[in-house]
mmCIF file of N, CA, C and O in Angstrom:
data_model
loop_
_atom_site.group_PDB
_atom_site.id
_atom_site.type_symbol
_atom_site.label_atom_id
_atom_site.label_comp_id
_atom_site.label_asym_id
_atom_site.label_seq_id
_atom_site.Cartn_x
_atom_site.Cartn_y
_atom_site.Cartn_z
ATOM 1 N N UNK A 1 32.306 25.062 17.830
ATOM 2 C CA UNK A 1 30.952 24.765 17.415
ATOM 3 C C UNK A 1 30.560 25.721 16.292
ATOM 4 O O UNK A 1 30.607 26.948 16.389
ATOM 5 N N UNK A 2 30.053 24.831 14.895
ATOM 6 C CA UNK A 2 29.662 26.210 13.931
ATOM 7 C C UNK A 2 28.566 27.184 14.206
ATOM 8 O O UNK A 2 27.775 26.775 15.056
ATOM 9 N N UNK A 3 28.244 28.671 13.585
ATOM 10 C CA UNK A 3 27.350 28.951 13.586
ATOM 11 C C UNK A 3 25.929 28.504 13.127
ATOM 12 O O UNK A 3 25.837 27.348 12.714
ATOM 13 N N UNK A 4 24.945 29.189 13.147
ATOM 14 C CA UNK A 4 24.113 28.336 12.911
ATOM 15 C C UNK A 4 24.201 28.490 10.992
ATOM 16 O O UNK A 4 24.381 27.612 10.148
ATOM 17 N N UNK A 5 24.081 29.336 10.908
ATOM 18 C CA UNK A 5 24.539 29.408 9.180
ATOM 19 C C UNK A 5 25.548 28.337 8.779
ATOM 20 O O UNK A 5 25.330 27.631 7.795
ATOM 21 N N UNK A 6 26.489 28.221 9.415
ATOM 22 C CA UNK A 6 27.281 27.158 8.708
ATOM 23 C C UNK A 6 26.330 25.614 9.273
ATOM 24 O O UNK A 6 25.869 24.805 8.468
ATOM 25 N N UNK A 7 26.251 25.536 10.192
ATOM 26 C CA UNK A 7 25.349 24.344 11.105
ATOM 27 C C UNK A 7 24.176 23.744 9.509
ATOM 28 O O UNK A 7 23.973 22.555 9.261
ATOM 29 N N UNK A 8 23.766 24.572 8.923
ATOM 30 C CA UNK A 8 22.606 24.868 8.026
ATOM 31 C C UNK A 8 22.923 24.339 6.598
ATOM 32 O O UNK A 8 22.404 23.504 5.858
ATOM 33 N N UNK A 9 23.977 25.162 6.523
ATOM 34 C CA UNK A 9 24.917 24.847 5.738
ATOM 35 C C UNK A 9 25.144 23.468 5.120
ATOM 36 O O UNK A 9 24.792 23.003 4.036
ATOM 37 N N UNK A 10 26.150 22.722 6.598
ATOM 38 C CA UNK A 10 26.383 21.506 6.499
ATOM 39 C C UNK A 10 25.182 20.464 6.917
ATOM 40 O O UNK A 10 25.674 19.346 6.767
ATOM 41 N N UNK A 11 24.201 20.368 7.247
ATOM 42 C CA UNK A 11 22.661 19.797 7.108
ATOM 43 C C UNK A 11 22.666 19.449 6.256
ATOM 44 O O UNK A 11 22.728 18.270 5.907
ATOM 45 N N UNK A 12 22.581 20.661 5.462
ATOM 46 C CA UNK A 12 21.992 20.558 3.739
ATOM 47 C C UNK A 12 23.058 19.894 2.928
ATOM 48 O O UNK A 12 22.861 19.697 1.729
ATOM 49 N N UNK A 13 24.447 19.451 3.645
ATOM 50 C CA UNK A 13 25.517 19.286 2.413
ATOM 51 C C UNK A 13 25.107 17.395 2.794
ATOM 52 O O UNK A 13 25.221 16.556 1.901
ATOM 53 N N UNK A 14 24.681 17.047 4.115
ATOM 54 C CA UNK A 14 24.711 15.896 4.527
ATOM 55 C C UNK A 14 23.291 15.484 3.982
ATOM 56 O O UNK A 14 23.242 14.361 3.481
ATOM 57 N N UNK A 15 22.209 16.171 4.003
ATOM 58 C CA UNK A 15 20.588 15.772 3.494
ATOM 59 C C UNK A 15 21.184 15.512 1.917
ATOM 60 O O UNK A 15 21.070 14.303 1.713
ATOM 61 N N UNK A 16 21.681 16.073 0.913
ATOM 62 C CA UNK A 16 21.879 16.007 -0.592
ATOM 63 C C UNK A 16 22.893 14.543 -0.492
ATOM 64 O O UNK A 16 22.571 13.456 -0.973
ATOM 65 N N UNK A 17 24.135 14.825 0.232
ATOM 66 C CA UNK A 17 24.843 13.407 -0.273
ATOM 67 C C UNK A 17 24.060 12.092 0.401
ATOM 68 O O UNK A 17 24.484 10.978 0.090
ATOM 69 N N UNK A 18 22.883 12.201 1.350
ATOM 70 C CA UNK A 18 22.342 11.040 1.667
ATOM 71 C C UNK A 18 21.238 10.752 0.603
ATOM 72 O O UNK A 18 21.072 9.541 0.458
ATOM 73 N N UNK A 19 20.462 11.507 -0.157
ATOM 74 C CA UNK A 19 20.112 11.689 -1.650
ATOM 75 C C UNK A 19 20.660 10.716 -2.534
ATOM 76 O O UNK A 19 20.213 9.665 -2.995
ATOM 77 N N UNK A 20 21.981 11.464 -2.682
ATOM 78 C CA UNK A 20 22.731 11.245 -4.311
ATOM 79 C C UNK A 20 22.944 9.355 -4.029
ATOM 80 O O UNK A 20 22.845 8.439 -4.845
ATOM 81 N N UNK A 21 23.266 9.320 -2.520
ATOM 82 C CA UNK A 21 23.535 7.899 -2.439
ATOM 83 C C UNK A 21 22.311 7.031 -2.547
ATOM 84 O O UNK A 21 22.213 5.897 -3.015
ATOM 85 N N UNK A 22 21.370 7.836 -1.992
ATOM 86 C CA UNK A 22 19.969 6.422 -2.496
ATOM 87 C C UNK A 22 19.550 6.522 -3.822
ATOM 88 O O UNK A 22 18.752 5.696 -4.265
ATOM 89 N N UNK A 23 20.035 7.539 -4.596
ATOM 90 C CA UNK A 23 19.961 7.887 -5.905
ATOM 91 C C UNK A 23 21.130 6.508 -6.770
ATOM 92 O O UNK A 23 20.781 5.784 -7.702
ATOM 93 N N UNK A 24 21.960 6.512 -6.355
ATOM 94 C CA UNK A 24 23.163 5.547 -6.670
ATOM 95 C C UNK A 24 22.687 4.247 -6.312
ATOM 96 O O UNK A 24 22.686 3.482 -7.277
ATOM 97 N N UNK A 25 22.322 3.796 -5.343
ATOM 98 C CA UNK A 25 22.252 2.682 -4.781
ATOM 99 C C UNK A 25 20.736 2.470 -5.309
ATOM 100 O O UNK A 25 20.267 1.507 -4.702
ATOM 101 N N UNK A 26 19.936 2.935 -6.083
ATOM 102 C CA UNK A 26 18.621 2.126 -6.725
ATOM 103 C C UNK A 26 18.855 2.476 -8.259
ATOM 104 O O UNK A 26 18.326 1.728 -9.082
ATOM 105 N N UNK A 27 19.692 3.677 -8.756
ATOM 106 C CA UNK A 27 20.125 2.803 -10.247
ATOM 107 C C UNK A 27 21.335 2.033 -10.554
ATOM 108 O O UNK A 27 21.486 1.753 -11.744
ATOM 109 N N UNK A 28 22.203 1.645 -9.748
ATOM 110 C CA UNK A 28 23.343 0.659 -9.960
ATOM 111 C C UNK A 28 22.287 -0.745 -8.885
ATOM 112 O O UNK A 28 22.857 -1.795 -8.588
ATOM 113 N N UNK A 29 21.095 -0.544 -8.537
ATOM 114 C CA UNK A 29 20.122 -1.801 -8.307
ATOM 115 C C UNK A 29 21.126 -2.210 -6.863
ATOM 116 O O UNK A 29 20.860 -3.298 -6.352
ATOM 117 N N UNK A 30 21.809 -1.704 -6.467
ATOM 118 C CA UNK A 30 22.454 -2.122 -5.337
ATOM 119 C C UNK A 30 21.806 -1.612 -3.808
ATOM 120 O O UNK A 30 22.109 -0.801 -2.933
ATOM 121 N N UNK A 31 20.872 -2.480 -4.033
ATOM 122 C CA UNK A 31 20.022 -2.716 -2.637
ATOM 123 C C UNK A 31 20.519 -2.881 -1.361
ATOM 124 O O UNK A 31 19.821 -2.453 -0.442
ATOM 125 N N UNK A 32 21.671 -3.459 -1.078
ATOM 126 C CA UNK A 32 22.469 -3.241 0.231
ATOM 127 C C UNK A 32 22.612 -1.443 0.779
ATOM 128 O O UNK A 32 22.168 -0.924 1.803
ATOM 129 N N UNK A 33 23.473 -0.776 -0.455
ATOM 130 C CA UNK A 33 23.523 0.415 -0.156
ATOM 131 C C UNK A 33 22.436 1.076 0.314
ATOM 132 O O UNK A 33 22.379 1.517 1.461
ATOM 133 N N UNK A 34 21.371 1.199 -0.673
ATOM 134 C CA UNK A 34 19.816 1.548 -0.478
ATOM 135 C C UNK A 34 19.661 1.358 1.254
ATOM 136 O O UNK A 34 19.532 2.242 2.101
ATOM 137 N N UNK A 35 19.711 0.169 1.393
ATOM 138 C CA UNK A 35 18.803 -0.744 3.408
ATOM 139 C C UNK A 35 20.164 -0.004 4.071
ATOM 140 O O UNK A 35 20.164 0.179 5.288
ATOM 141 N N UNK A 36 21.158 0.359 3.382
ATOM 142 C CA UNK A 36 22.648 0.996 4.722
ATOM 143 C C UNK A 36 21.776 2.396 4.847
ATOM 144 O O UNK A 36 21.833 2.628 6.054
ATOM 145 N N UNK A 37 21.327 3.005 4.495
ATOM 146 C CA UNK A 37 20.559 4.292 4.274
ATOM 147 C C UNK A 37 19.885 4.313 5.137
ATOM 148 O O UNK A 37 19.740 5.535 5.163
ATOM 149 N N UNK A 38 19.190 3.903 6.083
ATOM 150 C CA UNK A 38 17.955 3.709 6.464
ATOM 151 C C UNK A 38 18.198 3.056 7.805
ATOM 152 O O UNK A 38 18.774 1.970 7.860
ATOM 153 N N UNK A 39 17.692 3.810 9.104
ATOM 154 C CA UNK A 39 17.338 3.384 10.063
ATOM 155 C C UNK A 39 16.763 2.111 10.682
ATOM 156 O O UNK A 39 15.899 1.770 9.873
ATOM 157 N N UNK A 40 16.772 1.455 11.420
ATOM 158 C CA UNK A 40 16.138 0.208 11.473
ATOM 159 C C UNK A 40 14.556 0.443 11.622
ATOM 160 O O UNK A 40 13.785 -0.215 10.923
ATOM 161 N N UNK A 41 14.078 1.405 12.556
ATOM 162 C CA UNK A 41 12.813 1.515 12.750
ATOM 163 C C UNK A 41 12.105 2.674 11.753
ATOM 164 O O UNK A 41 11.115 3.263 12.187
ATOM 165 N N UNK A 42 12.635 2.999 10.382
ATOM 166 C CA UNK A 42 12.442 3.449 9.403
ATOM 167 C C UNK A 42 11.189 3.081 9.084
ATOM 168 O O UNK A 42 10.621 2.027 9.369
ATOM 169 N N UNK A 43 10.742 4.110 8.407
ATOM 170 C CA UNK A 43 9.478 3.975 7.797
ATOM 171 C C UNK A 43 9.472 4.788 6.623
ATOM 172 O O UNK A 43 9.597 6.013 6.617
ATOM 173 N N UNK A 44 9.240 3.645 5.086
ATOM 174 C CA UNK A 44 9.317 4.355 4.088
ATOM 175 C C UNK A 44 8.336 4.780 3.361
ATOM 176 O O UNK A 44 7.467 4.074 3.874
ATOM 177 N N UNK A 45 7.732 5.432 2.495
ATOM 178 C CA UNK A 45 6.374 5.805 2.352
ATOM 179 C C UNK A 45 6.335 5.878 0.821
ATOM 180 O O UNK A 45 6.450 7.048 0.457
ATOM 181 N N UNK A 46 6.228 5.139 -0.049
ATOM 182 C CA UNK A 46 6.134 5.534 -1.130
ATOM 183 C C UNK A 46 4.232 5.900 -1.822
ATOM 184 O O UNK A 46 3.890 5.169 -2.751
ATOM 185 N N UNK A 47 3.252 6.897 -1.361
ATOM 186 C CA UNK A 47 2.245 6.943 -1.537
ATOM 187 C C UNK A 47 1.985 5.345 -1.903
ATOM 188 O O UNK A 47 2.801 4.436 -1.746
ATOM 189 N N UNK A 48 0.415 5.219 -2.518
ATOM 190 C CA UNK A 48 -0.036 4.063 -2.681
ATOM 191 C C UNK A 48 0.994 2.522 -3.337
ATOM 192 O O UNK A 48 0.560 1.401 -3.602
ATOM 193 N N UNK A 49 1.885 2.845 -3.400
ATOM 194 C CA UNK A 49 2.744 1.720 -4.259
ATOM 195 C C UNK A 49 3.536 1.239 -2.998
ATOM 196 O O UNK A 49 3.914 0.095 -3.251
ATOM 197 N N UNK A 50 3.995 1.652 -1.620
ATOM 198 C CA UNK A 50 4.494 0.866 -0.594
ATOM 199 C C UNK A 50 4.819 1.727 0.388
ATOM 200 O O UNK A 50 5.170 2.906 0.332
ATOM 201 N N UNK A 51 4.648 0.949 1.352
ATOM 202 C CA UNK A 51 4.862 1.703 3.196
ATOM 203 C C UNK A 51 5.155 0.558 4.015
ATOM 204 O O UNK A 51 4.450 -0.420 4.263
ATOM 205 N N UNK A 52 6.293 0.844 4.385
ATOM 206 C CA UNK A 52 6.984 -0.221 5.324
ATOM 207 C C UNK A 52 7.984 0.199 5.815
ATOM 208 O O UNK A 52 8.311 1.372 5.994
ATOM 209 N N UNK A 53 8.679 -1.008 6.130
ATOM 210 C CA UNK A 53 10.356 -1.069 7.123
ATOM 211 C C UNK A 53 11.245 -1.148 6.031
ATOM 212 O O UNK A 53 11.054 -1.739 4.968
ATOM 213 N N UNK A 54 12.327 -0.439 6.418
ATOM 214 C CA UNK A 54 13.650 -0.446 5.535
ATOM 215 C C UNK A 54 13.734 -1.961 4.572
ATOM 216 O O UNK A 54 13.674 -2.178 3.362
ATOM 217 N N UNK A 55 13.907 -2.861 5.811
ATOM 218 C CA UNK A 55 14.065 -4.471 5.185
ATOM 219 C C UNK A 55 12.994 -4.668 4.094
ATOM 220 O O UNK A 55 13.458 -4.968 2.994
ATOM 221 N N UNK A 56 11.663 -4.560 4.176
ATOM 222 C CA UNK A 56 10.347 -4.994 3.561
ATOM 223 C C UNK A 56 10.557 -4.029 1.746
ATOM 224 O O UNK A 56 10.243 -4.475 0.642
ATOM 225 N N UNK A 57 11.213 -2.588 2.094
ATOM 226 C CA UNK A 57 11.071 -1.853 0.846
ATOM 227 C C UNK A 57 12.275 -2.292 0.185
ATOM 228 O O UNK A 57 12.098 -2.176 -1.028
ATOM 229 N N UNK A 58 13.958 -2.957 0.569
ATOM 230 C CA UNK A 58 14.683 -3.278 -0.132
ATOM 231 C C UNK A 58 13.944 -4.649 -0.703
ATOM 232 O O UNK A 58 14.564 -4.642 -1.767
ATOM 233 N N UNK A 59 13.622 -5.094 -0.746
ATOM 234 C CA UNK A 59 12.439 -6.729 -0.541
ATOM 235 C C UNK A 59 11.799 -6.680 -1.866
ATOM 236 O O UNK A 59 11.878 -7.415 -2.850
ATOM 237 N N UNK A 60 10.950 -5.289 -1.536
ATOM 238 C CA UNK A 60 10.035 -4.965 -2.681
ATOM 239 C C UNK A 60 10.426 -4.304 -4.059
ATOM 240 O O UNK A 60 9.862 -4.162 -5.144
ATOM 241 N N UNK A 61 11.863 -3.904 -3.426
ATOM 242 C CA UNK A 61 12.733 -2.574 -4.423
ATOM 243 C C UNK A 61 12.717 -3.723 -6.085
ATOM 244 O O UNK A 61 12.093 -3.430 -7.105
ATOM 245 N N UNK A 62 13.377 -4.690 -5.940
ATOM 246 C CA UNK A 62 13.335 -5.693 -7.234
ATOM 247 C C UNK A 62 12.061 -5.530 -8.261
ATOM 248 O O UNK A 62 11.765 -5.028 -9.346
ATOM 249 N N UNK A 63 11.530 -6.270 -7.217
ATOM 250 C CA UNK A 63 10.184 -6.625 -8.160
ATOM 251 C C UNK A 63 9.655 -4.851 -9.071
ATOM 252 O O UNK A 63 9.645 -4.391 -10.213
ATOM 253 N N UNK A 64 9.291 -4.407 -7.664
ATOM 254 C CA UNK A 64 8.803 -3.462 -7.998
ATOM 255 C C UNK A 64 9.804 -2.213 -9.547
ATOM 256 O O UNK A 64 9.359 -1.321 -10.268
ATOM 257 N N UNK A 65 10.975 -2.728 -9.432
ATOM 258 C CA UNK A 65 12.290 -2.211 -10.535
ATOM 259 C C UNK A 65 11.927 -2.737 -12.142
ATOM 260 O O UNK A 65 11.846 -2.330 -13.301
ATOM 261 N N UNK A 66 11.784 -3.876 -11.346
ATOM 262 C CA UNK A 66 11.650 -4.954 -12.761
ATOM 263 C C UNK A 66 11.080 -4.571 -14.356
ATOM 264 O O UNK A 66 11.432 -4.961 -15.469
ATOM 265 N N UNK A 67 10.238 -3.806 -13.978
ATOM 266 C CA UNK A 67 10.015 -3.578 -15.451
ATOM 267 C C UNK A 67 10.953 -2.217 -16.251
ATOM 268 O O UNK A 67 10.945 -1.928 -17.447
ATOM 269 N N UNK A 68 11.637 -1.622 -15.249
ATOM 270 C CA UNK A 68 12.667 -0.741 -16.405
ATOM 271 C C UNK A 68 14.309 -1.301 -16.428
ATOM 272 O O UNK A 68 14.841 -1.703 -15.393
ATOM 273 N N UNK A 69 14.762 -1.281 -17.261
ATOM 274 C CA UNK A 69 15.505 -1.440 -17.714
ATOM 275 C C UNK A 69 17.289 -0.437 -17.613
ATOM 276 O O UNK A 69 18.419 -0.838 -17.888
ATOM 277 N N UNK A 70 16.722 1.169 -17.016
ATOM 278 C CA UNK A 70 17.548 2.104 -16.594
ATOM 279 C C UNK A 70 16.549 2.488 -15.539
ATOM 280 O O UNK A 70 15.405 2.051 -15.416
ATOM 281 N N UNK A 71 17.029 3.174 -14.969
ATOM 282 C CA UNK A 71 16.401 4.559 -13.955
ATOM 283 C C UNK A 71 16.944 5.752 -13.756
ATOM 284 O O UNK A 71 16.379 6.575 -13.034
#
């Protein structure tokens, strides 16, 4: 069992690559990856622009994309 320093450690190595991947998966627009991210009883919060369920924010992820062109 690691210490807690390493325990801390690897948290933080697993919190960043679950990051980089929703980072990946909304500028390659690949919305599957994005909803694999995410718990079923998830709740996503984007202040006033959306708050919902995993399913409802991949849903909204399009539209709401639509007007740029990169990200």
């Amino acid at each position: 069992m690691p210490d807690a320093e390493t325990r801390r450690l690897l948290d933080h190595v697993a919190l960043r690559d679950l990051v980089m991947r929703y980072c990946r998966g909304v500028d390659r627009r690949d919305f599957a990856l994005v909803r694999a991210l995410y718990h079923n009883d998830a709740i996503d919060h984007h202040g006033a622009m959306f708050r919902g369920g995993p399913d409802e924010f991949v849903a909204w992820l399009p539209e709401a994309m639509a007007p740029w062109e990169l990200t």
